[in-house]
PDB file of C-alpha atoms in Angstrom:
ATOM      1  CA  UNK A   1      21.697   8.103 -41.310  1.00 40.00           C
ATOM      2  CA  UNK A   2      18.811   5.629 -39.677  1.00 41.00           C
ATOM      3  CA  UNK A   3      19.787   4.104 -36.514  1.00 44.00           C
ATOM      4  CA  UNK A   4      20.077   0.855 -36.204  1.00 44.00           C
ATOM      5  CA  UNK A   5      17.234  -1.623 -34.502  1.00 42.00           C
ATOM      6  CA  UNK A   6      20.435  -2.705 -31.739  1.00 44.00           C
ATOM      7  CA  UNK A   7      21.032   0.678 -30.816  1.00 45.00           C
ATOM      8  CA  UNK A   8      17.830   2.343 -30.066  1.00 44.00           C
ATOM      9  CA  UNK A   9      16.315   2.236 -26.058  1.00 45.00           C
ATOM     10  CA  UNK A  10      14.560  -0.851 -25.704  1.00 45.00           C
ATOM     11  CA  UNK A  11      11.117   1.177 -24.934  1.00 41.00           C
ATOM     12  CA  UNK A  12      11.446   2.461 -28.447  1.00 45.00           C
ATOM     13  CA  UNK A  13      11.150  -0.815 -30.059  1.00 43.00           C
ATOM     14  CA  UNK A  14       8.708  -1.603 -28.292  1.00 47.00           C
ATOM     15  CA  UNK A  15       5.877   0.943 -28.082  1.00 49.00           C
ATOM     16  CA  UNK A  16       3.436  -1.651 -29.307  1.00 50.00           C
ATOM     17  CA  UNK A  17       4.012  -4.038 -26.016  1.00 54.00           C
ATOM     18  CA  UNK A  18       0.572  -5.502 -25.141  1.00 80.00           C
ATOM     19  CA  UNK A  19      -0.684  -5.644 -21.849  1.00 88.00           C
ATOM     20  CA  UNK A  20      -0.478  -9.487 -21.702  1.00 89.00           C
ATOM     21  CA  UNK A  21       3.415  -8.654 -21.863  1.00 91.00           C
ATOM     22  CA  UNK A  22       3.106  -5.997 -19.268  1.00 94.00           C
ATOM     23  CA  UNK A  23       1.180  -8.449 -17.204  1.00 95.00           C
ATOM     24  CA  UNK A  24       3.372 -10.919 -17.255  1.00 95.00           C
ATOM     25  CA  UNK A  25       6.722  -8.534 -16.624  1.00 95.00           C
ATOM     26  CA  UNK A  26       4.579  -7.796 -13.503  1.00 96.00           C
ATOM     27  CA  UNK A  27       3.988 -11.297 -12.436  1.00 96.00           C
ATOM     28  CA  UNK A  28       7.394 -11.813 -12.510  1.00 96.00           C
ATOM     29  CA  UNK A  29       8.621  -8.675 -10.702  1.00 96.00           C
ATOM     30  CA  UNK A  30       5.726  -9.633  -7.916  1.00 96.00           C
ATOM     31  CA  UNK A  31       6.714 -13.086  -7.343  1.00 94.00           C
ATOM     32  CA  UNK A  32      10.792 -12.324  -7.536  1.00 94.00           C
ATOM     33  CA  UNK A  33      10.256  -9.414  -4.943  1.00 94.00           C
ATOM     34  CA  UNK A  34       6.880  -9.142  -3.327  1.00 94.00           C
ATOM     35  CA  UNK A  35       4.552  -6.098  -3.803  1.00 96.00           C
ATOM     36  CA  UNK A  36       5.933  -4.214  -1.662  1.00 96.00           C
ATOM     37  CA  UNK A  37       9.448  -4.113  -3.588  1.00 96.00           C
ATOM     38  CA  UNK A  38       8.095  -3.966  -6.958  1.00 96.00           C
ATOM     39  CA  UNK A  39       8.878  -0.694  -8.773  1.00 95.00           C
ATOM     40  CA  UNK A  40       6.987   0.077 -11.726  1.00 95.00           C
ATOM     41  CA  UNK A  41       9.594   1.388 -13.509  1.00 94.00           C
ATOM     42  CA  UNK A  42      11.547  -2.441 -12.940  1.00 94.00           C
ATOM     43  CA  UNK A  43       8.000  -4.009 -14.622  1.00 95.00           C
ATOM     44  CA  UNK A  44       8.376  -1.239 -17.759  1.00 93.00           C
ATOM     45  CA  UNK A  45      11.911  -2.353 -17.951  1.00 92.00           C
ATOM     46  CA  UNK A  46      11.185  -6.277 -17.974  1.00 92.00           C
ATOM     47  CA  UNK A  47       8.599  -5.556 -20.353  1.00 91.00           C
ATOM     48  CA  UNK A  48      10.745  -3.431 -22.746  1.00 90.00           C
ATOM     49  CA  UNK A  49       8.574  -0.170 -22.532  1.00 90.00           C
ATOM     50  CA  UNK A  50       8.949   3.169 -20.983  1.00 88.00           C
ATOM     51  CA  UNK A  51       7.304   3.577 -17.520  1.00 88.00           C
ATOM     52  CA  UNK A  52       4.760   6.110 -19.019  1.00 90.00           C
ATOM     53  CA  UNK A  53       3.407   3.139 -21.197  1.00 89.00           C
ATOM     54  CA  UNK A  54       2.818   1.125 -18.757  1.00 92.00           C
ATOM     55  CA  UNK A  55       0.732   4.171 -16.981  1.00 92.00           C
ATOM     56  CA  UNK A  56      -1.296   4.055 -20.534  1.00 91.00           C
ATOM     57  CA  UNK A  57      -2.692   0.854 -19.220  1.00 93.00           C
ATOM     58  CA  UNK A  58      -2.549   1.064 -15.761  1.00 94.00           C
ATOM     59  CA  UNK A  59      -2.939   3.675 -13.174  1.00 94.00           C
ATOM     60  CA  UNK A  60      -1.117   2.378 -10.011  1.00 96.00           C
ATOM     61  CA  UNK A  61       0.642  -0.783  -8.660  1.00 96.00           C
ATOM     62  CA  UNK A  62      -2.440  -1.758  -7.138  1.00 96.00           C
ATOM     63  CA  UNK A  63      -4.458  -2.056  -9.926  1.00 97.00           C
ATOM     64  CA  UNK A  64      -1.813  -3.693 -12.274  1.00 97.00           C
ATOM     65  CA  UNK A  65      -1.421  -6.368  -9.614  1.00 97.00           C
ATOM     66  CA  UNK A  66      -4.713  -7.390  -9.933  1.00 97.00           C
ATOM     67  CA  UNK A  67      -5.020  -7.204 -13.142  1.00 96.00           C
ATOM     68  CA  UNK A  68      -1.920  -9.715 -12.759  1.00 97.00           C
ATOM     69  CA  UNK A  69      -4.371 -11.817 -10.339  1.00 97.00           C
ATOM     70  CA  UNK A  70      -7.426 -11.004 -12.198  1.00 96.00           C
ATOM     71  CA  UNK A  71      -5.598 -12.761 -15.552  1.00 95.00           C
ATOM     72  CA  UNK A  72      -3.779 -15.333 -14.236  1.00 95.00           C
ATOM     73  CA  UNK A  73      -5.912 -16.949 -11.571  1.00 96.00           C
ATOM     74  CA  UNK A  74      -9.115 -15.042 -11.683  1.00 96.00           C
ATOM     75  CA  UNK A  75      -9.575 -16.366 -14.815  1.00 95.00           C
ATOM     76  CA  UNK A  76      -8.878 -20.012 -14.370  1.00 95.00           C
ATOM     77  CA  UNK A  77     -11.252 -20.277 -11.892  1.00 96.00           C
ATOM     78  CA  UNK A  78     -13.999 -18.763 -13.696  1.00 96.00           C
ATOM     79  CA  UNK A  79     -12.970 -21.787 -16.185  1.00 95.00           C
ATOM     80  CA  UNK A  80     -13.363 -24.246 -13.728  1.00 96.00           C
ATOM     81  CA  UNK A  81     -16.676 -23.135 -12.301  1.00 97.00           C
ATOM     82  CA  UNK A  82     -17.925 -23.011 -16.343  1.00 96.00           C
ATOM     83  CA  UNK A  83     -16.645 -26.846 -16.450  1.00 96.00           C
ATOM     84  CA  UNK A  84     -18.531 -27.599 -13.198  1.00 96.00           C
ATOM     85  CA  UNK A  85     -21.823 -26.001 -14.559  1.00 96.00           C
ATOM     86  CA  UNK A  86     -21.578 -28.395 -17.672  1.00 96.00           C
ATOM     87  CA  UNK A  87     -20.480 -31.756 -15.808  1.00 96.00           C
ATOM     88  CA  UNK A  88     -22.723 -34.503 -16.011  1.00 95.00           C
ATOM     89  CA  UNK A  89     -20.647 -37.541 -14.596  1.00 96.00           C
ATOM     90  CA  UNK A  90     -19.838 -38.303 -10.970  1.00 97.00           C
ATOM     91  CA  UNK A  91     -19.267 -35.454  -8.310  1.00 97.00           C
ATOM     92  CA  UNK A  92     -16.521 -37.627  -6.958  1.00 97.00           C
ATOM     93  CA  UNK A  93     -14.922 -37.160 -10.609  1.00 97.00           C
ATOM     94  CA  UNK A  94     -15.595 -33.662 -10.561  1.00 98.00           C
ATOM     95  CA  UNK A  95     -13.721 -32.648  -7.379  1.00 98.00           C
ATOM     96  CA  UNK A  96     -11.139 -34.718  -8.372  1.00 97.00           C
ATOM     97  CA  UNK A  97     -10.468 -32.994 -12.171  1.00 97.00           C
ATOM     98  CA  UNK A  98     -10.945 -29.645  -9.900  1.00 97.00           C
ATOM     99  CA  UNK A  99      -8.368 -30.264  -7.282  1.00 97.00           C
ATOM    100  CA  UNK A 100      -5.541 -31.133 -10.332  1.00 97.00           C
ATOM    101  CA  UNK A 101      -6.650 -28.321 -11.963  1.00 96.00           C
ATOM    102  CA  UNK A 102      -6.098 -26.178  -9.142  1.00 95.00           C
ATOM    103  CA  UNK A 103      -2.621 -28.095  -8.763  1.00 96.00           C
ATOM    104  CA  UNK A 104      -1.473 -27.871 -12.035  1.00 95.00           C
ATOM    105  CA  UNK A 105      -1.977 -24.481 -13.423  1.00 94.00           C
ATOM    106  CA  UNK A 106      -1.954 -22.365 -10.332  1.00 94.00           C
ATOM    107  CA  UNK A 107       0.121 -24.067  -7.329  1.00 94.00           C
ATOM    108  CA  UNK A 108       2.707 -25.952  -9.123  1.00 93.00           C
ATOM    109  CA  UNK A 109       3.709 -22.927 -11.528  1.00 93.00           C
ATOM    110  CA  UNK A 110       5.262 -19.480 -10.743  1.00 92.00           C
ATOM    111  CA  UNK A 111       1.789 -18.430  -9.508  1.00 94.00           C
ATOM    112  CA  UNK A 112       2.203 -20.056  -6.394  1.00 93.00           C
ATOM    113  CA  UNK A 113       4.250 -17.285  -5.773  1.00 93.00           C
ATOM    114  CA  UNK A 114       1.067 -14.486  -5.753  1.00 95.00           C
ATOM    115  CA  UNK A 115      -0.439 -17.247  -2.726  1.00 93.00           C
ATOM    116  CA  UNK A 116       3.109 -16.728  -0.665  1.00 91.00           C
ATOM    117  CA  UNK A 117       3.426 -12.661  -1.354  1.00 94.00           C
ATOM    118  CA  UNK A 118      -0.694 -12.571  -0.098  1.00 95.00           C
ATOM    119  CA  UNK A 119       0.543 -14.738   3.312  1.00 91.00           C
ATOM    120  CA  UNK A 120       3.475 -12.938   3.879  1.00 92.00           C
ATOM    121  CA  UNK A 121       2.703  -8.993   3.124  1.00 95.00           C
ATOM    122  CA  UNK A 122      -1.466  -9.360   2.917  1.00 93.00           C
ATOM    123  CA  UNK A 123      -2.007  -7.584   6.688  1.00 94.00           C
ATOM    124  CA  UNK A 124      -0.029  -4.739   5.572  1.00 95.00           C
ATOM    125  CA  UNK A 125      -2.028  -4.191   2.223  1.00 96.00           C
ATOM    126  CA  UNK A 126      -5.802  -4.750   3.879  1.00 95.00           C
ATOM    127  CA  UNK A 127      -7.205  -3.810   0.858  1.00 95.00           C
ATOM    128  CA  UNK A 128      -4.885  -6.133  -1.678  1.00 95.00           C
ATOM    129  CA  UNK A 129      -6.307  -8.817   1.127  1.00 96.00           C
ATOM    130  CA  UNK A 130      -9.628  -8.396   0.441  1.00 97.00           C
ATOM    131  CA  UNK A 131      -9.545  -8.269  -2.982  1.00 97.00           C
ATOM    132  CA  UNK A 132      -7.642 -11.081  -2.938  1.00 97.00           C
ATOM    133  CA  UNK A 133      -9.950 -13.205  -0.811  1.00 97.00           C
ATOM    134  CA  UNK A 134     -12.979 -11.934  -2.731  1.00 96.00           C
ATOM    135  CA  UNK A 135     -11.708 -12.641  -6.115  1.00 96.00           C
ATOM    136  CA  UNK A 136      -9.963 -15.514  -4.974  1.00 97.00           C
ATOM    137  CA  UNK A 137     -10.333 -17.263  -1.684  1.00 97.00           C
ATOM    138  CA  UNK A 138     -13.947 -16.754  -1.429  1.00 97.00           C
ATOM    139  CA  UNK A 139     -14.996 -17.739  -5.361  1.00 96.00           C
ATOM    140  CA  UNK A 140     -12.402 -20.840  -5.142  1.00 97.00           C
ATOM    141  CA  UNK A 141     -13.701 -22.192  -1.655  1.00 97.00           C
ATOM    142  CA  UNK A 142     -17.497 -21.505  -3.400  1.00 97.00           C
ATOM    143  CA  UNK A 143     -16.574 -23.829  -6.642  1.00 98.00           C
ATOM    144  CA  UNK A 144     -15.665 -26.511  -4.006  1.00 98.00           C
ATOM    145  CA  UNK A 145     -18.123 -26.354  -1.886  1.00 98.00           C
ATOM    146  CA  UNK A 146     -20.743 -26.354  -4.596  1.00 98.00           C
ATOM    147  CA  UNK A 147     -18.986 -29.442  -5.947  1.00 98.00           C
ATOM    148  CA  UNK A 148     -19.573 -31.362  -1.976  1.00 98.00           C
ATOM    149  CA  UNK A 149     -23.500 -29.915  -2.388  1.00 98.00           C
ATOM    150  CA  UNK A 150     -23.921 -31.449  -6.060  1.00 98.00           C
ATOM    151  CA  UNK A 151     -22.709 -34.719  -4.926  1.00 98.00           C
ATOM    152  CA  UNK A 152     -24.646 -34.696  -1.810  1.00 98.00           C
ATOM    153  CA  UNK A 153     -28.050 -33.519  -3.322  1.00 97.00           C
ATOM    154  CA  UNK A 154     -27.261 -36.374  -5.817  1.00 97.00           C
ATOM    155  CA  UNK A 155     -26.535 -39.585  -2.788  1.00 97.00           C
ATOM    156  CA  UNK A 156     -22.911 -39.423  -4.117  1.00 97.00           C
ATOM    157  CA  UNK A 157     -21.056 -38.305  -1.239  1.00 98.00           C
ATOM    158  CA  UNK A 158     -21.900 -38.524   2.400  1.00 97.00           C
ATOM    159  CA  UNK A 159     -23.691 -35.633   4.166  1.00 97.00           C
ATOM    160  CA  UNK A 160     -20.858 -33.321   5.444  1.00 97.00           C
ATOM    161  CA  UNK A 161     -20.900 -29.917   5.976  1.00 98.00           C
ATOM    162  CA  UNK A 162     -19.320 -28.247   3.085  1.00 97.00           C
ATOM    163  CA  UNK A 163     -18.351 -25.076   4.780  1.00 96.00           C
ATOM    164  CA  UNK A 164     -16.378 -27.458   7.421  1.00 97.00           C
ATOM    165  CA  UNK A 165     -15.352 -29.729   4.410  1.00 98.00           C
ATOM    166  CA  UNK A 166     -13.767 -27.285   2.274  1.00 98.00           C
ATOM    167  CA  UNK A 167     -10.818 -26.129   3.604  1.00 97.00           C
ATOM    168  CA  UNK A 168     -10.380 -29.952   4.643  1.00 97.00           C
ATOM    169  CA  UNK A 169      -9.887 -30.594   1.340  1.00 97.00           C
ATOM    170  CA  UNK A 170      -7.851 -26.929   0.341  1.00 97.00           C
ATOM    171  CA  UNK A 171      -5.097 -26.987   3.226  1.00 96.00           C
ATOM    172  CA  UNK A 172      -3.287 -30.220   2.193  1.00 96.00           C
ATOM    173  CA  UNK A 173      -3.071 -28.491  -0.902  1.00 96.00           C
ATOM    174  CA  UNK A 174      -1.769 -25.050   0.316  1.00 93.00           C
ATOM    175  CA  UNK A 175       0.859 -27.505   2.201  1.00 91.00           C
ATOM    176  CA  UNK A 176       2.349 -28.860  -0.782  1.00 92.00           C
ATOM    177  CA  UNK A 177       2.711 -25.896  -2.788  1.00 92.00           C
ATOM    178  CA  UNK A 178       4.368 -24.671   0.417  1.00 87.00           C
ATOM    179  CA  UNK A 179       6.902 -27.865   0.392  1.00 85.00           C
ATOM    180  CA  UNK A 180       7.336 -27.608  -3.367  1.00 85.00           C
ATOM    181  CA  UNK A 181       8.349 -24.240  -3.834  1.00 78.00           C
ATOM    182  CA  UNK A 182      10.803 -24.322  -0.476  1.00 67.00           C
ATOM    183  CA  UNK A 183       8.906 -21.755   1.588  1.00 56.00           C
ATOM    184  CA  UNK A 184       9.155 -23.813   4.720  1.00 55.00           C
ATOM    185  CA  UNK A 185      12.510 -23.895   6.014  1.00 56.00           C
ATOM    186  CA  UNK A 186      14.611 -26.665   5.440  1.00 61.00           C
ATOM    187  CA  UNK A 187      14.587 -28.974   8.412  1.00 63.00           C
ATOM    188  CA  UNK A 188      15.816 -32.197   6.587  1.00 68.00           C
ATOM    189  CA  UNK A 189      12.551 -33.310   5.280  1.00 69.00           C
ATOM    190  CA  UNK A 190      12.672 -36.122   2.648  1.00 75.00           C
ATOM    191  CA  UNK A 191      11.223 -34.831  -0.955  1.00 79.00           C
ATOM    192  CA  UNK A 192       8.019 -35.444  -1.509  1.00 84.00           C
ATOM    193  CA  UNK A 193       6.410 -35.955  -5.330  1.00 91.00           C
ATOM    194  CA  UNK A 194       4.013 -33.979  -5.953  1.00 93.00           C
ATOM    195  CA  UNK A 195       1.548 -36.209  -8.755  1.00 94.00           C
ATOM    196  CA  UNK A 196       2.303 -38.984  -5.766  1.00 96.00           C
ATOM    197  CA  UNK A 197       0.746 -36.881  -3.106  1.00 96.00           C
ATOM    198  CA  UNK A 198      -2.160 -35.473  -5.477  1.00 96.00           C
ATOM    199  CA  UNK A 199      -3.151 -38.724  -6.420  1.00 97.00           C
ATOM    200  CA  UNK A 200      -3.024 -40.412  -2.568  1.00 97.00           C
ATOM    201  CA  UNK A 201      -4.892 -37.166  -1.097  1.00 97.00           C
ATOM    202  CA  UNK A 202      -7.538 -37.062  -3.655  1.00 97.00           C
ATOM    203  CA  UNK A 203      -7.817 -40.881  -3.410  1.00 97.00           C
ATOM    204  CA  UNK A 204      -7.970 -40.820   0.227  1.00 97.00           C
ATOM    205  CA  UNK A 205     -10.682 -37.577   0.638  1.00 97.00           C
ATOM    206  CA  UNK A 206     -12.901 -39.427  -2.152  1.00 97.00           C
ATOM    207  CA  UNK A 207     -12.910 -42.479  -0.280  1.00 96.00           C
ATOM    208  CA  UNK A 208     -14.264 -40.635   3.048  1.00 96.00           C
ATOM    209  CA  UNK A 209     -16.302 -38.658   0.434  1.00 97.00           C
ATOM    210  CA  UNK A 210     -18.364 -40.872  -1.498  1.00 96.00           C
ATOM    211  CA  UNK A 211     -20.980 -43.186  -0.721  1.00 95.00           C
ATOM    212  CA  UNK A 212     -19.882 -47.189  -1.988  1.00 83.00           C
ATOM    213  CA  UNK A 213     -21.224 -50.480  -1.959  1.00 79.00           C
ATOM    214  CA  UNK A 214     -20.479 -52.000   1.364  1.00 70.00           C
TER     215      UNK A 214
END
């Protein structure tokens, strides 16, 4: 007599799992307990697999985290430097559709989560930190600062130094995703709303930015 669907191991009804599925089993497991105590056998379980499947597609815990950066952020911000490359209106609109996309799909989601596990655990993982700054730090910080050179070269914002102007314009950000997701103790601090403080700060930088009629 067949067994029924309910009553086989969940791996065994799911031997076709994708990796997208594994991948995001993994994202969850890394942002609910930091690399360091993810077990690959808890992703396999999330994702309803045996741990040997998930070996199928990748080798180590290193290399399915990132694969878990490489899909999740890696790839937005190849999107937003293909969006750059085809922009033809204002810089000042540019780094502003930048900045919220930045907000929106990586710092006000779970992701934020891979930023926090990198602060907290990155010096005891050097080579998870440079990956992670290579892939990630370093390419995001370029897409800015190439942003600050466009609208310079083109009289649209004042001539700052991009290298000194870029993480002017990335901490505030960090900051927030810090207050939002409640990584910073709680000292009493009123709430603060997020589109509010996206909209002031961009408003605010683009004003110091950009070159207006007196």
């Amino acid at each position: 007599m067949l067994a029924s669907q309910e009553t086989k191991p969940r791996w065994e009804r799911r031997k076709d799992a994708r990796p997208q599925e594994l991948l995001a089993a993994a994202l969850n497991q890394f942002v609910e307990r930091g690399y360091a105590g993810t077990r690959l056998e808890d992703v396999a379980k999330s994702a309803g697999v045996s741990k040997g499947t998930l070996y199928l597609y990748f080798a180590n815990k290193e290399e399915l985290f990132k694969a878990v950066v490489r899909e999740n952020i890696v790839h937005p911000i190849g999107e937003a430097e293909l969006e750059a490359a085809q922009h033809d209106g204002p810089s000042g609109a540019l780094l502003r559709a930048i900045l919220f996309k930045w907000w929106h799909q990586i710092c006000a989601t779970p992701l934020a989560g891979i930023t926090k596990l990198m602060l907290s655990e990155g010096n005891h993982f050097p080579e998870l930190a440079q990956f992670y700054n290579e892939e990630v730090v370093a390419r995001g910080n370029r897409l800015i600062a190439s942003v600050l050179v466009r609208g310079i070269e083109r009289g649209e914002f004042h001539p700052v130094d991009p290298l000194v102007m870029t993480p002017v314009l990335v901490a505030p950000v960090l900051m927030l995703m810090m207050w939002t997701h409640a990584y910073m103790p709680d000292c009493g601090m009123p709430p603060i709303d997020p589109d509010a403080f996206m909209a002031t700060f961009t408003e605010v930088s683009l004003r110091g930015l950009e070159v207006r009629p007196a």
